[in-house]
Structure formats: structure tokens, C-alpha cells
């Protein structure tokens, strides 16, 4: 009996090792995104596009003669879950590359883990500066992103409010527990005041709040031109609905967290006439964009949102860097990313600045009759 | 001035929602001295039952409310039979920990794909929202419904407990369990009824909450549950009008702090009020401090 057990264990080991050898011709990329929870449409969009980008690359024979395999994990839009998923993918699945996460609050802890383990991380969509930079201002040199950052997004929104909407007075409501929301609120505030506007109300709420009537009554009494709401669609939907019910007439303005097919389901008519900054618009006439939109639509039956587009761009950036480096050593791939110049992606040509942030343009979109309409493009 | 009135109405709405949950807490505590931490999650299940009743079965609002209340009552009775009854003679702390366990189980079980799923759902409105403007003060029909339902349920509950035979039996069980049993009261039946009624109230609260703040998820019961528990303690736990009073004060303090001090201070000040009240009146605002017989 003992011998039999010994034999089975050896057999298992041998089988396990031979499986391991087969994996040698595969490059594993970890994908960490929220597939469930309050921003699940973000995670779904990114996953769809990453799968699309990888299957395109694999159809052409992969990269450096090896096929790419995605190992994905759900972070539920929770910073702790994101950190756990990162440790698991790096330590157990031995991935050397990570795409993720979506929300800045999850990407910040994830970036610490990737940096420590010298794993190349590209976040498709996290716009808070702290994802690639530590609190003391030093660079996390293994971390990159495929999107613009909040100082730029805040500047664009403030400029648009002053110049296009002729706003003089703005109220800001933000989620104090969310790095994305607080960052964007601060940058909007600074730039709006710099451009001659007045921030009359700057108030926060908690992440589990659903009743905003006290804050909104305050906003109503103040009669601002703009109500700036730098948060995700689940919260913005509730706030805009309650604001219109209270009779607030201010124009709504927000950031890329508004981009979700669920937005109009939650907010209903209240969101119509609201403007937000975004990374791309499917109505952009550039051929790269139109080719991408039709490709995505053919596979998934709907137009890609900005988050999906950035997921596609991030994957292609990583694949291109591996190709340029000619190897899958994380250091070499990192250096190839740093050297990348004007690499064409759907959301614009990418060159990284000294902090791993691409320099590229933003678009302004408006919700009208439950649809997104392209308003204008703003250059950096 | 009109803004102050508006804030008072906002506070009343929030207070009414807390009250519906606090009533169930206080009822269960009053009868069997158990803080049922799973109560906030029964509230969540009630919200989901209402969601399916409106969206899938296309029931009109009163029927959907009833459906959610019945479903929640059933769930409450099952929880009591499976989780609390076997521990009836165990130390209090065992029941408390079990209640926490039931709460976590309900939250995470509901998050599973084949139950309610982990996602945020937009709650359907079974009737159009109508806003009434009185001067510069806006009141919606939803606010009125939430407020009226809370008051009516509280009055019905108070009448039930003080006037009916079952209510009298409930009070007897609350007063002295073993003597009540000697008088021929079926304790198991009374406790089941208590859980059923308490959970039905939470179910109603869930549906009204979903209509007032149209977004639900499996973890939605945690914060309102906690706040309602605080409200029940503030008013004097075990006392039905106390739950209503405590909830009203909680709602009002939260709204007025957000409005006139700072939204960041809201929870801190709400809990500070609780601390001060408990220091002055340890049994809560309407509670009578009783001397424990040794």
C-alpha cells in the first residue's frame, strides 16, 4: 500500500512537471479587474478588450514565438482584494506582467506589490497620479498606465466649465474614501479657481451613502452654475436623480467614471445635459477609432466604451514592448516601454513622460436622450 | 428658512427609513433580549424580494410590499428556528456571535451568482415620482409614503403588543420566560411570531428604501442596520415608540450636521449624541432603568 502511495505521488509529480514544461512556451499575463461589485461594467469592458487584443496577437503567432495566456482575477473594486489578487497571481501563477486594475484605489496598493516583485504593471484606466509615483514623489519604475492622469482631467474639466459653459460658481461633491474622486475634486478645484471661478461648496460623502439630500439642499440654496461630481456612475446616478428631484438646475460635470451603459439606467432623465471628460469617443472619425469600434462591435455586439478601449491599448502596449525587447524579462520590457515613442493606439499616440504617464488628448462628451454625444477634443 | 424646512424634511425621510429597521431590532430585543445583527440583512433580502416582485412578477406596489414582508417574515422565522433556537439556553454571547455569523452568511450567500448576484441593481419605481412644491420646499410622494408607512406600522405594532392576546403573551415572555411557560404560553410559538413580525417590518423597510434610494446590492443592509441599531439604543431598546424617536433624532442629527457643520463630521456627531444620551440616561431616552434582581 505504502509503495502504491509513493508511486502515485511520483506519478503526479512527473505529470505536474511535464505540464510545467508545456507552459514554457506560453507568456502568462495577469489581469486584475472588478468583474463584480459597484463598477462591474468597467471590469467587463476591460476584460472583453484584453481578450480581443490577446486573441489578435495569438492569431498572428503570438510574440517572440510564444503564445499569450491571460490569467484573470476579480478585485471587486476593493483595494484589499486587488492586493490579494496581485500576490496570488505573482506568487502562485508566477506571472511577470500584470494588466490592472481599473480603479485608482485598487491600482495604488497593486502597484506597490508589482514594484516590490519587479513585475511590469500597466493599468489601463487608473488616473490618480499616485499609481506610478510614491507619496514622496519617487517613481515606481515598473508601473505604467495607458490613460491620462487626473491633474490633466481636472484641468480640462475646469477649463471647459469656464470657457465653454461660462460658469463662474461651482459646487463639488466627492467621495472622501476614493482616491480617484478626491484627486479629481482637488485638481478641478485648483484649476477652476485659477481660471477665475469660485468654488462655493466643497463637500464629501462616504462610500456607502445613498442619501445626499442634506448636501444637495445646501447646493440648491447656493445656486451654482456647475455641480462637479467626480465619482463613478453608480453614485453619480443617485446624486443627479436626487438633485433634479430637489429642483437643482445647475449643469452636471464629471470625469471618465461616468462612462458606463448603466449610467442612464440609474440616473434616468436626470443625467441628460451632463458633460464629462473622457479618453475617447466612438464618434471620433479617425480611422483607428472606427476600425476598433467595428471590430469590437462585431465580437461583442455593442460599442466599446473608453475603459474597454484603454484595456485594448494597454494590452497592445505590453505586447509591443515585449516584441521590441525581444524577450520576456521584466527589466527589458520595462526599458522598452520607457523608450517607446509615438506608439499608435486607438486612444492616441503614446509616449511616456518621466512618470510612466502617456501624454495624450482628452474628449468632452455630453449625455443626451440617454446617449453619449461627442462635444469637443482638448489637447494637452 | 425654507432651506431649513427642506433639511427637516430630508431628516424626516432618513429617520423614517431608520425607524422601520429600528422597530424590528427593538421588538426582538424587547421579547428575547437578543441583538439580532442579521436584521440589516433581512432588510436587504426584503429589498430584493420587492425588486423581483415589481420587475419579474409585475405586482402592484402594495402587493409587492406585502410579498416582501411575507418573504422576510418567513426568512426571519427560519433563521430563528435554525440558528437561535438551539442556543436558547446557551450564554448570551453565543447567540450574539451566531447573529453575526448569520449576518455574514446572508450577505455573502446573497452575493452568489445563482442567488441575487454581487452587482448593484437599479431599483424599479412602481409609480411615477411626483414632487409637491410648497413655497421653496419640495416634498415628493415617495417621502410621504415612507413617512406614513413608518408611522402606521409603528402604531399597529404598538396596538398589537398592548391590546391583543398574542401581544400580551409576548410581553409576558419578555417579563419572565419560565413563568410565562407555566401559565400555558407556548414560548416557541411566541418567539417565532416575534421574529416573523420584526422581519416583516425589515422587509417593508427594504422595499421603501429601494424606492427612496433606487439602488440595491447584497451589502446594502450593513450601514442602515448599524444606524438603526444605534437609533433603537438611543430611544431605549425594547421600547417601540423609543425606536421611532431615536430614529427621528438620528436622521435629523445626520442631516443637520451635513447641512450646517460639515458632511465629514456627520457620523462622528451622530455617535457623539448617542454617547451623551447614554451617559445621562443609560437606558436610552424613553427607557426606564431597572434594577437587576440578584
XYZ file of C-alpha atoms in Angstrom:
674
model
C 0.000 0.000 0.000
C 2.772 2.397 1.018
C 4.539 1.686 -2.223
C 1.407 2.383 -4.154
C 1.021 5.799 -2.480
C 4.660 6.572 -3.179
C 4.188 5.525 -6.771
C 1.127 7.747 -7.201
C 2.898 10.738 -5.701
C 5.848 10.261 -8.052
C 3.486 9.879 -10.963
C 1.688 13.083 -10.007
C 4.986 14.911 -9.676
C 6.176 13.745 -13.066
C 2.864 14.667 -14.666
C 2.950 18.023 -12.905
C 6.462 18.723 -14.139
C 5.661 17.763 -17.692
C 2.677 20.110 -17.595
C 5.024 22.792 -16.310
C 7.311 22.235 -19.284
C 4.495 22.656 -21.726
C 3.720 26.020 -20.143
C 7.234 27.122 -21.040
C 6.109 28.248 -24.467
C 3.431 30.488 -23.046
C 3.694 34.018 -21.708
C 1.320 34.476 -18.814
C -0.204 37.888 -18.223
C -2.206 38.561 -15.069
C -5.399 40.550 -15.456
C -6.872 42.125 -12.316
C -10.207 43.869 -12.758
C -13.566 44.305 -10.999
C -15.999 41.840 -12.585
C -18.481 42.172 -9.720
C -19.495 44.988 -7.405
C -20.301 48.634 -7.944
C -18.215 49.251 -11.101
C -18.550 45.868 -12.794
C -19.210 47.320 -16.263
C -15.689 48.826 -16.141
C -14.140 45.421 -15.492
C -16.258 43.695 -18.139
C -15.275 46.249 -20.791
C -11.582 45.917 -19.986
C -11.734 42.119 -19.946
C -13.506 41.967 -23.306
C -10.882 44.181 -24.926
C -7.887 42.473 -23.372
C -9.179 39.120 -24.634
C -9.699 40.650 -28.074
C -6.162 42.100 -28.169
C -4.590 38.855 -26.987
C -6.500 36.685 -29.461
C -5.401 39.027 -32.276
C -1.764 38.699 -31.197
C -2.043 34.919 -30.810
C -3.645 34.603 -34.251
C -0.518 36.231 -35.672
C 1.668 33.642 -33.919
C 1.999 35.350 -30.555
C 5.001 37.367 -29.516
C 8.631 36.207 -29.708
C 7.340 32.828 -30.873
C 5.261 32.288 -27.746
C 1.529 32.401 -27.216
C -0.027 34.684 -24.619
C -2.266 33.350 -21.880
C -4.426 35.575 -19.690
C -4.949 34.624 -16.045
C -7.624 36.869 -14.630
C -8.758 37.698 -11.107
C -11.684 39.712 -9.760
C -10.831 42.534 -7.339
C -14.496 43.532 -6.687
C -13.332 47.187 -6.744
C -11.858 46.625 -3.291
C -8.228 47.680 -2.556
C -7.636 44.690 -0.263
C -8.970 42.219 -2.832
C -6.780 43.822 -5.504
C -3.664 43.433 -3.346
C -4.559 39.793 -2.582
C -5.208 39.028 -6.233
C -1.862 40.614 -7.134
C 0.042 38.499 -4.595
C -1.716 35.359 -5.756
C -1.024 35.911 -9.455
C 2.619 36.837 -8.837
C 3.483 34.183 -6.224
C 1.334 31.232 -7.285
C 0.798 31.711 -11.000
C 4.254 33.264 -11.473
C 3.091 35.985 -13.822
C 5.711 38.577 -14.773
C 3.234 41.054 -16.257
C 0.031 42.492 -14.843
C -2.709 44.459 -16.545
C -4.913 46.210 -13.977
C -6.611 47.377 -12.033
C -9.415 49.671 -13.120
C -9.989 51.943 -10.128
C -7.142 54.037 -8.713
C -7.892 52.979 -5.157
C -7.205 49.349 -6.176
C -4.301 50.116 -8.514
C -2.341 52.017 -5.858
C -1.900 49.018 -3.498
C -1.461 46.713 -6.507
C 1.342 48.921 -7.862
C 3.258 48.572 -4.574
C 3.153 44.791 -4.878
C 4.172 44.728 -8.542
C 7.002 47.183 -7.914
C 8.296 45.127 -4.990
C 8.273 41.889 -7.002
C 9.683 43.632 -10.099
C 6.648 42.740 -12.184
C 5.709 45.058 -15.033
C 2.257 46.538 -14.437
C 0.182 48.574 -16.836
C -3.079 49.964 -15.545
C -5.419 50.684 -18.415
C -7.642 53.189 -16.644
C -6.416 54.395 -13.233
C -5.991 58.138 -13.478
C -4.717 59.053 -9.993
C -1.030 60.204 -10.146
C -0.119 58.094 -7.095
C -0.402 54.865 -9.089
C 3.032 55.403 -10.653
C 4.538 57.714 -8.033
C 5.103 57.161 -4.310
C 3.947 59.681 -1.721
C 7.469 61.126 -1.530
C 7.465 61.813 -5.274
C 9.782 58.990 -6.366
C 8.844 56.888 -9.380
C 7.672 53.261 -9.184
C 9.649 52.300 -12.268
C 7.807 49.055 -13.114
C 4.401 50.729 -13.248
C 2.858 52.344 -16.312
C -0.587 53.385 -17.459
C -2.450 53.737 -20.734
C -4.608 56.717 -19.757
C -4.090 60.388 -18.934
C -3.933 61.459 -15.286
C -6.320 63.389 -13.043
C -4.395 66.699 -12.931
C -4.895 66.815 -16.696
C -8.509 65.630 -16.494
C -9.249 68.182 -13.757
C -7.630 70.958 -15.794
C -9.637 70.033 -18.871
C -12.917 69.931 -16.929
C -12.225 73.280 -15.232
C -11.227 74.942 -18.497
C -14.301 73.563 -20.230
C -16.542 74.805 -17.402
C -15.141 78.336 -17.553
C -14.658 78.753 -21.295
C -17.418 76.696 -22.873
C -20.129 76.673 -20.202
C -19.261 80.218 -18.971
C -19.533 79.030 -15.388
C -18.499 81.316 -12.529
C -19.654 79.378 -9.497
C -19.218 75.659 -8.944
C -20.133 73.173 -6.217
C -18.119 69.954 -5.784
C -19.349 66.786 -4.062
C -16.890 63.880 -3.822
C -16.361 60.509 -2.120
C -13.761 61.033 0.602
C -12.776 57.346 0.694
C -11.963 57.089 -3.023
C -8.538 58.203 -4.318
C -9.921 58.811 -7.789
C -12.720 61.014 -6.516
C -10.671 63.094 -4.044
C -7.827 63.578 -6.551
C -10.073 64.747 -9.322
C -12.047 67.014 -6.966
C -8.837 68.725 -5.786
C -7.448 69.254 -9.279
C -10.749 70.629 -10.517
C -10.950 73.000 -7.547
C -7.410 74.355 -8.096
C -7.867 74.918 -11.791
C -11.368 76.345 -11.595
C -10.209 78.982 -9.082
C -7.083 79.661 -11.170
C -9.315 80.371 -14.160
C -11.286 82.944 -12.175
C -14.167 80.793 -10.913
C -15.424 80.410 -7.360
C -15.837 77.059 -5.616
C -18.743 77.776 -3.289
C -19.316 74.287 -1.905
C -16.663 71.581 -1.492
C -18.168 68.704 0.486
C -17.579 64.967 0.805
C -19.726 61.924 1.448
C -18.976 58.328 2.466
C -18.759 55.344 0.157
C -21.931 53.692 1.495
C -24.053 56.836 1.440
C -27.241 56.819 -0.594
C -28.990 59.864 0.851
C -27.463 63.091 -0.441
C -30.458 65.307 0.299
C -28.740 67.313 3.055
C -25.793 68.225 0.829
C -27.987 68.827 -2.186
C -30.314 71.162 -0.280
C -27.196 73.153 0.565
C -26.237 73.178 -3.112
C -29.732 74.288 -4.093
C -29.556 77.286 -1.747
C -26.185 78.258 -3.184
C -27.370 78.263 -6.834
C -24.078 77.301 -8.528
C -23.711 77.176 -12.339
C -21.967 73.821 -12.175
C -22.239 70.782 -9.948
C -18.985 68.833 -10.346
C -19.365 65.121 -9.487
C -16.055 63.249 -9.764
C -17.265 59.737 -8.980
C -18.404 56.501 -10.654
C -21.725 56.033 -12.398
C -23.392 54.168 -9.503
C -23.057 57.175 -7.165
C -23.424 59.886 -9.822
C -26.667 58.264 -10.979
C -28.155 58.520 -7.480
C -26.881 62.059 -6.865
C -28.092 63.523 -10.159
C -31.502 61.928 -9.698
C -31.905 63.379 -6.211
C -30.538 66.754 -7.332
C -33.113 67.155 -10.118
C -35.905 65.988 -7.766
C -34.941 68.782 -5.378
C -35.135 71.266 -8.236
C -31.406 71.944 -8.716
C -30.844 73.429 -12.168
C -27.010 73.542 -12.198
C -25.247 71.761 -15.068
C -23.635 68.453 -14.100
C -19.979 67.908 -14.933
C -17.791 64.892 -14.221
C -14.930 62.629 -15.253
C -14.317 59.314 -17.011
C -16.044 57.396 -14.178
C -19.335 58.397 -15.817
C -18.727 56.218 -18.852
C -20.995 53.199 -18.444
C -24.029 51.785 -20.219
C -25.610 51.522 -16.736
C -25.472 55.290 -16.168
C -28.756 56.112 -17.863
C -30.455 53.112 -16.234
C -29.723 54.524 -12.785
C -29.991 58.257 -13.419
C -32.815 58.205 -15.965
C -33.573 61.630 -17.441
C -31.594 63.448 -14.749
C -28.251 62.826 -16.472
C -29.318 64.400 -19.771
C -27.340 67.583 -20.396
C -24.474 66.383 -18.161
C -20.910 66.762 -19.515
C -17.880 64.612 -18.722
C -14.242 64.318 -19.722
C -13.213 61.050 -21.325
C -10.361 59.250 -23.085
C -12.034 58.651 -26.410
C -15.364 58.768 -28.191
C -16.690 56.097 -30.561
C -17.907 59.018 -32.717
C -14.311 60.156 -33.320
C -13.828 59.945 -37.151
C -10.157 58.840 -37.021
C -9.742 55.537 -38.950
C -8.012 53.786 -35.987
C -11.044 54.519 -33.850
C -13.587 53.453 -36.450
C -11.733 50.205 -37.194
C -11.621 49.440 -33.462
C -15.318 50.226 -32.959
C -16.398 47.906 -35.770
C -14.048 45.139 -34.598
C -15.398 45.322 -31.042
C -18.983 45.579 -32.182
C -18.609 42.517 -34.403
C -17.398 40.446 -31.467
C -19.437 41.776 -28.535
C -22.490 43.371 -30.170
C -22.063 46.796 -28.594
C -19.871 49.863 -28.975
C -16.709 49.844 -26.848
C -16.601 52.405 -24.047
C -13.448 54.310 -23.082
C -12.473 51.765 -20.455
C -12.591 48.951 -22.966
C -10.574 50.985 -25.433
C -7.890 51.649 -22.836
C -7.816 47.933 -21.982
C -7.083 47.198 -25.647
C -4.421 49.918 -25.779
C -2.746 48.713 -22.571
C -2.527 45.132 -23.877
C -1.083 46.236 -27.191
C 1.441 48.448 -25.399
C 2.628 45.487 -23.366
C 2.811 43.159 -26.387
C 4.696 45.752 -28.422
C 7.180 46.274 -25.586
C 7.832 42.511 -25.389
C 8.351 42.423 -29.136
C 10.702 45.423 -29.042
C 12.636 43.899 -26.161
C 12.743 40.513 -27.907
C 12.487 38.793 -24.540
C 10.095 38.387 -21.605
C 12.483 39.564 -18.944
C 10.515 42.166 -16.968
C 13.502 44.571 -16.799
C 13.946 44.518 -20.564
C 10.229 45.000 -21.179
C 10.198 47.897 -18.727
C 13.081 49.558 -20.589
C 11.296 49.034 -23.903
C 8.197 50.768 -22.516
C 10.260 53.727 -21.323
C 11.859 54.046 -24.775
C 8.555 53.804 -26.640
C 7.847 56.862 -28.716
C 4.653 57.791 -30.520
C 3.306 54.251 -30.477
C -0.077 54.427 -32.225
C -3.033 53.239 -30.114
C -6.750 53.754 -30.513
C -6.936 56.476 -27.882
C -3.952 58.392 -29.310
C -0.208 58.089 -29.870
C 1.651 57.158 -26.733
C 4.968 58.441 -25.437
C 5.562 58.081 -21.705
C 6.674 61.029 -19.590
C 9.215 60.600 -16.781
C 6.500 59.176 -14.514
C 5.107 56.464 -16.791
C 2.121 58.564 -17.844
C 1.200 58.877 -21.509
C 0.788 62.376 -22.851
C -2.397 62.496 -24.926
C -5.609 64.379 -25.551
C -8.994 64.201 -23.832
C -12.520 64.476 -25.234
C -15.629 66.038 -23.732
C -18.866 64.097 -24.067
C -22.444 65.003 -23.243
C -25.368 62.776 -22.270
C -28.389 63.487 -24.455
C -31.556 61.397 -24.515
C -29.654 58.626 -22.773
C -26.886 58.602 -25.415
C -23.352 59.961 -25.325
C -22.621 62.778 -27.786
C -19.145 63.966 -28.768
C -18.695 67.664 -27.932
C -15.055 68.598 -28.376
C -11.463 67.423 -28.073
C -8.920 69.063 -25.772
C -5.162 68.820 -26.441
C -2.697 68.540 -23.538
C -35.785 79.444 6.368
C -37.199 77.399 3.531
C -33.846 75.652 3.296
C -34.031 74.786 6.959
C -37.527 73.347 6.439
C -36.244 71.367 3.473
C -33.464 69.949 5.620
C -36.003 68.991 8.308
C -37.988 67.078 5.676
C -34.778 65.386 4.489
C -34.123 64.416 8.092
C -37.642 63.023 8.497
C -37.231 60.836 5.410
C -33.920 59.421 6.594
C -35.327 58.995 10.107
C -38.372 57.093 8.806
C -36.180 54.622 6.960
C -34.080 54.073 10.087
C -37.273 53.727 12.131
C -38.590 50.825 10.034
C -35.425 48.846 10.716
C -35.127 50.014 14.327
C -38.663 48.778 15.119
C -37.680 45.204 14.284
C -34.461 45.420 16.302
C -36.257 46.751 19.313
C -39.133 44.238 19.104
C -36.815 41.216 19.014
C -34.622 42.645 21.750
C -37.631 43.526 23.870
C -39.007 39.980 23.793
C -35.977 37.703 23.872
C -33.105 40.082 24.785
C -31.169 39.216 21.630
C -29.500 41.812 19.444
C -30.255 40.289 16.083
C -27.369 41.503 13.937
C -28.793 39.683 10.930
C -31.685 42.148 10.948
C -29.992 44.522 8.471
C -29.581 41.604 6.085
C -33.206 40.558 6.360
C -33.873 44.162 5.352
C -31.642 43.602 2.295
C -33.471 40.381 1.377
C -36.769 42.286 1.679
C -35.483 44.891 -0.775
C -34.553 42.144 -3.266
C -37.913 40.372 -2.863
C -39.649 43.668 -3.636
C -37.340 44.127 -6.613
C -38.331 40.768 -8.105
C -42.000 41.262 -7.230
C -42.097 44.542 -9.140
C -39.800 43.682 -12.028
C -40.453 39.987 -12.680
C -43.951 39.341 -11.368
C -45.250 42.856 -12.191
C -47.123 43.107 -8.910
C -48.590 46.496 -7.982
C -46.762 48.312 -5.211
C -48.966 47.339 -2.196
C -48.815 43.653 -3.199
C -45.067 43.843 -3.754
C -44.689 45.341 -0.296
C -46.804 42.539 1.173
C -44.850 39.907 -0.757
C -41.558 41.269 0.585
C -42.947 41.400 4.124
C -44.189 37.793 3.982
C -40.927 36.573 2.462
C -38.857 38.406 5.051
C -41.087 37.093 7.867
C -40.565 33.545 6.635
C -36.813 34.102 6.465
C -36.822 35.541 9.997
C -38.701 32.528 11.355
C -36.353 30.104 9.582
C -33.291 31.931 10.930
C -34.710 31.748 14.446
C -35.506 28.020 14.174
C -32.151 27.048 12.668
C -29.694 29.420 14.291
C -31.058 30.825 17.547
C -33.435 28.203 18.932
C -30.740 25.555 19.536
C -28.867 28.182 21.560
C -31.764 29.357 23.684
C -30.194 28.178 26.923
C -26.615 28.937 25.888
C -24.789 32.031 27.168
C -25.874 35.355 25.617
C -22.527 35.818 23.896
C -23.026 32.615 21.866
C -26.280 33.983 20.437
C -24.618 37.293 19.648
C -21.770 35.653 17.743
C -24.261 33.409 15.921
C -26.205 36.510 14.896
C -23.027 37.979 13.411
C -22.421 34.688 11.619
C -25.936 34.646 10.183
C -25.429 38.224 9.023
C -22.182 37.413 7.185
C -23.732 34.270 5.737
C -26.740 36.155 4.343
C -24.555 38.861 2.798
C -22.146 36.510 1.118
C -24.679 33.851 0.179
C -26.803 36.552 -1.481
C -23.741 37.693 -3.425
C -23.507 34.338 -5.187
C -24.335 34.360 -8.866
C -27.313 31.984 -8.572
C -28.902 33.912 -5.669
C -29.092 37.704 -6.042
C -25.642 38.226 -7.557
C -22.957 40.618 -6.351
C -23.869 43.580 -8.518
C -25.531 46.911 -7.921
C -29.030 46.890 -9.378
C -31.169 49.862 -10.282
C -34.432 49.637 -8.334
C -37.634 49.986 -10.361
C -40.085 52.690 -9.335
C -43.561 51.122 -9.320
C -45.222 54.535 -9.634
C -44.069 57.888 -11.040
C -42.382 60.353 -8.690
C -44.470 63.435 -8.044
C -42.935 66.488 -6.412
C -45.076 68.912 -4.441
C -43.701 72.410 -4.043
C -44.850 74.339 -1.015
C -43.115 77.679 -1.308
C -39.488 76.737 -1.798
C -39.834 73.377 -0.067
C -40.014 70.246 -2.209
C -41.755 67.127 -0.920
C -42.021 64.021 -3.065
C -44.763 61.423 -2.875
C -42.050 58.897 -2.008
C -41.071 60.860 1.086
C -44.712 60.995 2.156
C -45.203 57.261 1.591
C -42.066 56.338 3.537
C -43.084 58.585 6.415
C -46.710 57.429 6.541
C -45.859 53.726 6.281
C -43.345 54.078 9.120
C -45.886 55.797 11.394
C -48.704 53.363 10.543
C -46.532 50.306 11.147
C -45.358 51.716 14.452
C -48.923 52.396 15.653
C -50.099 48.942 14.504
C -47.196 47.316 16.264
C -47.839 49.214 19.480
C -51.541 48.278 19.360
C -50.703 44.658 18.618
C -48.312 44.379 21.532
C -50.512 46.207 24.028
C -54.054 45.138 23.048
C -54.057 41.606 21.590
C -53.777 38.325 23.420
C -50.651 37.356 21.485
C -49.196 40.745 22.322
C -49.892 40.148 25.967
C -48.195 36.761 25.700
C -45.197 38.461 24.097
C -44.934 40.871 26.988
C -45.257 38.002 29.426
C -42.416 36.122 27.731
C -40.359 39.290 27.808
C -41.034 39.699 31.519
C -40.317 36.173 32.663
C -39.873 33.336 30.250
C -40.248 30.382 32.623
C -43.259 31.766 34.487
C -44.937 32.538 31.155
C -44.399 28.920 30.192
C -46.004 27.772 33.440
C -49.048 29.917 32.588
C -49.532 27.855 29.457
C -47.888 30.161 26.917
C -46.216 28.361 24.031
C -42.836 30.099 24.106
C -41.570 28.727 20.795
C -44.680 29.987 19.060
C -44.395 33.459 20.608
C -40.732 33.792 19.710
C -41.445 32.693 16.144
C -44.198 35.302 15.913
C -41.815 37.950 17.262
C -39.178 37.141 14.669
C -41.814 36.987 11.950
C -43.193 40.442 12.758
C -39.768 42.015 13.272
C -38.505 40.618 9.976
C -41.659 41.643 8.112
C -41.021 45.224 9.256
C -37.446 44.993 7.995
C -38.746 43.635 4.674
C -41.097 46.588 4.331
C -38.196 48.882 5.196
C -36.110 47.287 2.442
C -38.717 47.904 -0.229
C -39.280 51.518 0.842
C -35.532 52.087 0.993
C -35.155 50.694 -2.528
C -37.816 53.046 -3.786
C -36.391 56.071 -1.970
C -32.745 55.418 -2.964
C -33.101 53.346 -6.135
C -30.030 51.146 -5.976
C -29.569 47.838 -4.168
C -26.727 45.396 -3.526
C -26.204 42.451 -1.148
C -24.229 44.587 1.319
C -26.727 47.429 1.476
C -28.066 46.346 4.890
C -24.873 46.889 6.859
C -24.849 50.666 7.338
C -28.618 51.225 7.737
C -28.698 48.223 10.082
C -25.962 49.707 12.227
C -27.541 53.156 12.253
C -30.963 51.722 13.085
C -29.440 49.706 15.906
C -27.924 52.899 17.302
C -31.298 54.609 16.905
C -33.011 51.814 18.848
C -30.452 52.093 21.656
C -30.755 55.877 21.651
C -34.527 55.738 22.091
C -34.329 52.948 24.648
C -34.024 49.450 23.212
C -37.105 47.273 23.729
C -39.486 50.237 23.695
C -41.471 50.674 20.493
C -42.041 54.475 20.484
C -38.407 54.795 21.593
C -37.213 53.247 18.318
C -39.233 55.789 16.376
C -37.961 58.692 18.472
C -34.344 57.519 18.318
C -34.543 57.040 14.538
C -36.027 60.500 14.096
C -33.218 62.039 16.141
C -30.530 60.071 14.255
C -31.901 61.137 10.874
C -32.216 64.745 11.953
C -28.752 64.956 13.552
C -27.133 63.457 10.447
C -28.881 65.771 8.024
C -28.431 68.938 10.067
C -24.739 68.169 10.675
C -24.196 67.707 6.943
C -26.111 70.869 6.252
C -24.737 73.288 8.820
C -21.432 71.888 10.095
C -19.648 69.529 7.713
C -20.564 66.325 5.946
C -17.253 64.815 7.046
C -18.289 65.236 10.712
C -21.703 63.625 10.214
C -21.183 60.162 11.659
C -18.856 61.443 14.390
C -21.508 63.833 15.684
C -24.326 61.286 15.387
C -22.386 58.874 17.571
C -21.372 61.667 19.946
C -25.067 62.360 20.537
C -25.558 58.676 21.341
C -22.674 58.771 23.829
C -24.000 61.839 25.602
C -27.531 60.435 25.834
C -26.255 57.139 27.197
C -24.111 58.929 29.788
C -27.103 60.887 31.044
C -29.765 58.212 30.573
C -28.092 54.799 30.298
C -31.335 53.065 29.309
C -31.976 55.432 26.410
C -34.328 58.393 26.083
C -37.573 56.552 26.865
C -36.020 53.677 28.776
C -36.713 53.075 32.435
C -33.621 51.969 34.243
C -34.489 48.785 36.058
C -32.546 47.251 38.865
C -31.451 43.747 38.075
C -32.652 41.334 40.759
C -29.883 39.183 42.082
